[in-house]
Each structure stands twice: as structure tokens, then as C-alpha cells.
PDB file of C-alpha atoms in Angstrom:
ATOM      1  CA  UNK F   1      -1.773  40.826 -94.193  1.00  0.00           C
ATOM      2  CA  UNK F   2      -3.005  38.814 -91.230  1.00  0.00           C
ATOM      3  CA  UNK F   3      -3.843  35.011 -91.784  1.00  0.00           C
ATOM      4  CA  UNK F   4      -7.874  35.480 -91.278  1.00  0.00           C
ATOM      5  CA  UNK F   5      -7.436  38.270 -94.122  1.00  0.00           C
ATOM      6  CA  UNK F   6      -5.661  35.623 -96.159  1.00  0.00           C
ATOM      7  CA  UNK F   7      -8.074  32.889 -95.153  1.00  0.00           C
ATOM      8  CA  UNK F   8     -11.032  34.922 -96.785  1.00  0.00           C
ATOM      9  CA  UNK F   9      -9.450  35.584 -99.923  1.00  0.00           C
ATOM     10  CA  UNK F  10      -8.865  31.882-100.131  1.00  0.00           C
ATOM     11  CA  UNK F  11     -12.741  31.392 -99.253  1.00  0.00           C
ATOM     12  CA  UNK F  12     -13.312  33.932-102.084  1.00  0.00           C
ATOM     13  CA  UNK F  13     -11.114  32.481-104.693  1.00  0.00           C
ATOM     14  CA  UNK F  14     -13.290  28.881-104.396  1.00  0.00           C
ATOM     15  CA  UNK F  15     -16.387  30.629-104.641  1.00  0.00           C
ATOM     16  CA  UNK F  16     -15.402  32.750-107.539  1.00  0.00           C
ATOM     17  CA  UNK F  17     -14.446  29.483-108.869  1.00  0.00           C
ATOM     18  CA  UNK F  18     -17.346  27.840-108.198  1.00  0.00           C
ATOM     19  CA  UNK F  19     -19.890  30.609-109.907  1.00  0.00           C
ATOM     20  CA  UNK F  20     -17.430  29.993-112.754  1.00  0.00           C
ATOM     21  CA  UNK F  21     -17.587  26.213-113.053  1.00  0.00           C
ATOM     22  CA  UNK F  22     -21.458  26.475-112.697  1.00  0.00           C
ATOM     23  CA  UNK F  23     -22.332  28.942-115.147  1.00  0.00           C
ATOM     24  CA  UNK F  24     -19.815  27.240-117.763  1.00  0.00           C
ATOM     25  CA  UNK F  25     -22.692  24.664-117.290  1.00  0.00           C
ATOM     26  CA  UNK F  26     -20.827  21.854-115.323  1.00  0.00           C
ATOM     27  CA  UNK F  27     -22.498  19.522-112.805  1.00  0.00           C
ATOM     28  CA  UNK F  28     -22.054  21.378-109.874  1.00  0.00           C
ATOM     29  CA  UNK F  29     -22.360  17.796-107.880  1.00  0.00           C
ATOM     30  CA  UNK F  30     -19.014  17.098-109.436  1.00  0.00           C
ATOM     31  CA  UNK F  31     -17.546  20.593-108.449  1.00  0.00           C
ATOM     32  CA  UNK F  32     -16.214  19.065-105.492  1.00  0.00           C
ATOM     33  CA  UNK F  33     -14.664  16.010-106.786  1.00  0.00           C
ATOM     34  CA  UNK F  34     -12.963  18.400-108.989  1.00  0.00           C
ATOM     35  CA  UNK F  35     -11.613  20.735-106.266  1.00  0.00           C
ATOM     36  CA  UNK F  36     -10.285  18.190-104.257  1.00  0.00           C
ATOM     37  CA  UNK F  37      -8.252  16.773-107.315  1.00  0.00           C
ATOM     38  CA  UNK F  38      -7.129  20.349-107.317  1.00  0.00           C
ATOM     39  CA  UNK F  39      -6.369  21.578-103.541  1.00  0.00           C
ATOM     40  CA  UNK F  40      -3.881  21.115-101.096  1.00  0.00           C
ATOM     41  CA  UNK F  41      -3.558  20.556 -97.554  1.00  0.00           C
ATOM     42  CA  UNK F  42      -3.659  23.884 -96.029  1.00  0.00           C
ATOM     43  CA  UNK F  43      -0.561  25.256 -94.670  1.00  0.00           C
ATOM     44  CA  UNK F  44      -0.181  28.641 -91.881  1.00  0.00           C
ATOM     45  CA  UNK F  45      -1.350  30.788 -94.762  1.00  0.00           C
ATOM     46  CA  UNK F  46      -4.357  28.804 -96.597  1.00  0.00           C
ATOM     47  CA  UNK F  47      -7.316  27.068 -94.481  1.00  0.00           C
ATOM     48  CA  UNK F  48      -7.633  23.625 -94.650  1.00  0.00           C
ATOM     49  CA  UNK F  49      -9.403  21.662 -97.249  1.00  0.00           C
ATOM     50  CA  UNK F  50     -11.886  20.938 -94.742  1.00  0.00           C
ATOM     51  CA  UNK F  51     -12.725  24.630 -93.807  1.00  0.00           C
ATOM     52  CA  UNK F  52     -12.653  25.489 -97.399  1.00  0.00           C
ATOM     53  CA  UNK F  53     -15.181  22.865 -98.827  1.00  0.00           C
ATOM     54  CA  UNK F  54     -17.234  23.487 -95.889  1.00  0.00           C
ATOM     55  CA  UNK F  55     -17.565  27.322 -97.083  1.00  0.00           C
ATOM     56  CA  UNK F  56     -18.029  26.330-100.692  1.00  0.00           C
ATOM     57  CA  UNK F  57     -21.281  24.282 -99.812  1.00  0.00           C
ATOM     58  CA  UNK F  58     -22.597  26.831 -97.164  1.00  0.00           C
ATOM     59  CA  UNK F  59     -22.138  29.338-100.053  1.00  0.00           C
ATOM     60  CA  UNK F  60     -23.644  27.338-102.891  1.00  0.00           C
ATOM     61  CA  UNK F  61     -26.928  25.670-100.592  1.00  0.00           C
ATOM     62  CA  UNK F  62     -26.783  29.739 -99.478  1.00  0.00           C
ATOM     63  CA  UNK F  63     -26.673  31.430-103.258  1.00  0.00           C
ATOM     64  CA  UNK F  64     -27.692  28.660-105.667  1.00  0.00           C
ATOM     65  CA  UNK F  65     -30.180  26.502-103.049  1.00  0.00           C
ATOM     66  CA  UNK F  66     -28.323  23.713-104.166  1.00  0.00           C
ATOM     67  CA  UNK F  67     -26.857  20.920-101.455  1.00  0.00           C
ATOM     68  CA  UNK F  68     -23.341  19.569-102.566  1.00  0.00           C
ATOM     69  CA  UNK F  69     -22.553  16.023-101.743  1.00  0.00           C
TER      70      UNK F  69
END
């Protein structure tokens, strides 16, 4: 597999994760608290934290009409 093909399966895994902390009925405000407590750096084969909380909240304003902080 290529990096970008990687990449988007890393961008799917946190939104996955995300539909899964919000149905369970947590405060999605604290969603990213949470994932940074859980993340890494990045590295050649995962985005960085950056990229990847930047697609979480473009996918949650996107799906949920929510704005993360």
C-alpha cells in the first residue's frame, strides 16, 4: 500500500472512532482532549496529529453540524 492509501485509513479509523465515542453518549467537545491523550506523532506511515484532528473536525462540523474546539 502507498502512504496516501495508509493516510486515509488512518483518517477513517478516527472518524469511526469518533461516531463511536458520540453515540456512546460522550461530550463530543471532550473527544479531542481524549484523542490527543491517545495519538502519536505521526511517523512516514500515519499523518500527523495535526492533519488528523483537522479531518476529525471537518468531518464532525460536516456530519454532526457540530464545531469541535
Amino acid at each position: 500500500q502507498n502512504i496516501r492509501s495508509n493516510w486515509q485509513a488512518e483518517f477513517d479509523a478516527d472518524t469511526t472512532g469518533f461516531d463511536i465515542y458520540y453515540k456512546a453518549g460522550y461530550d463530543p467537545q471532550q473527544y479531542l482532549k481524549f484523542y490527543k491523550m491517545i495519538s502519536s506523532d505521526g511517523t512516514d506511515s500515519h499523518p500527523s496529529d495535526k492533519a488528523r484532528i483537522n479531518n476529525i473536525k471537518k468531518y464532525v462540523k460536516k456530519k454532526y453540524g457540530l464545531e469541535l474546539r
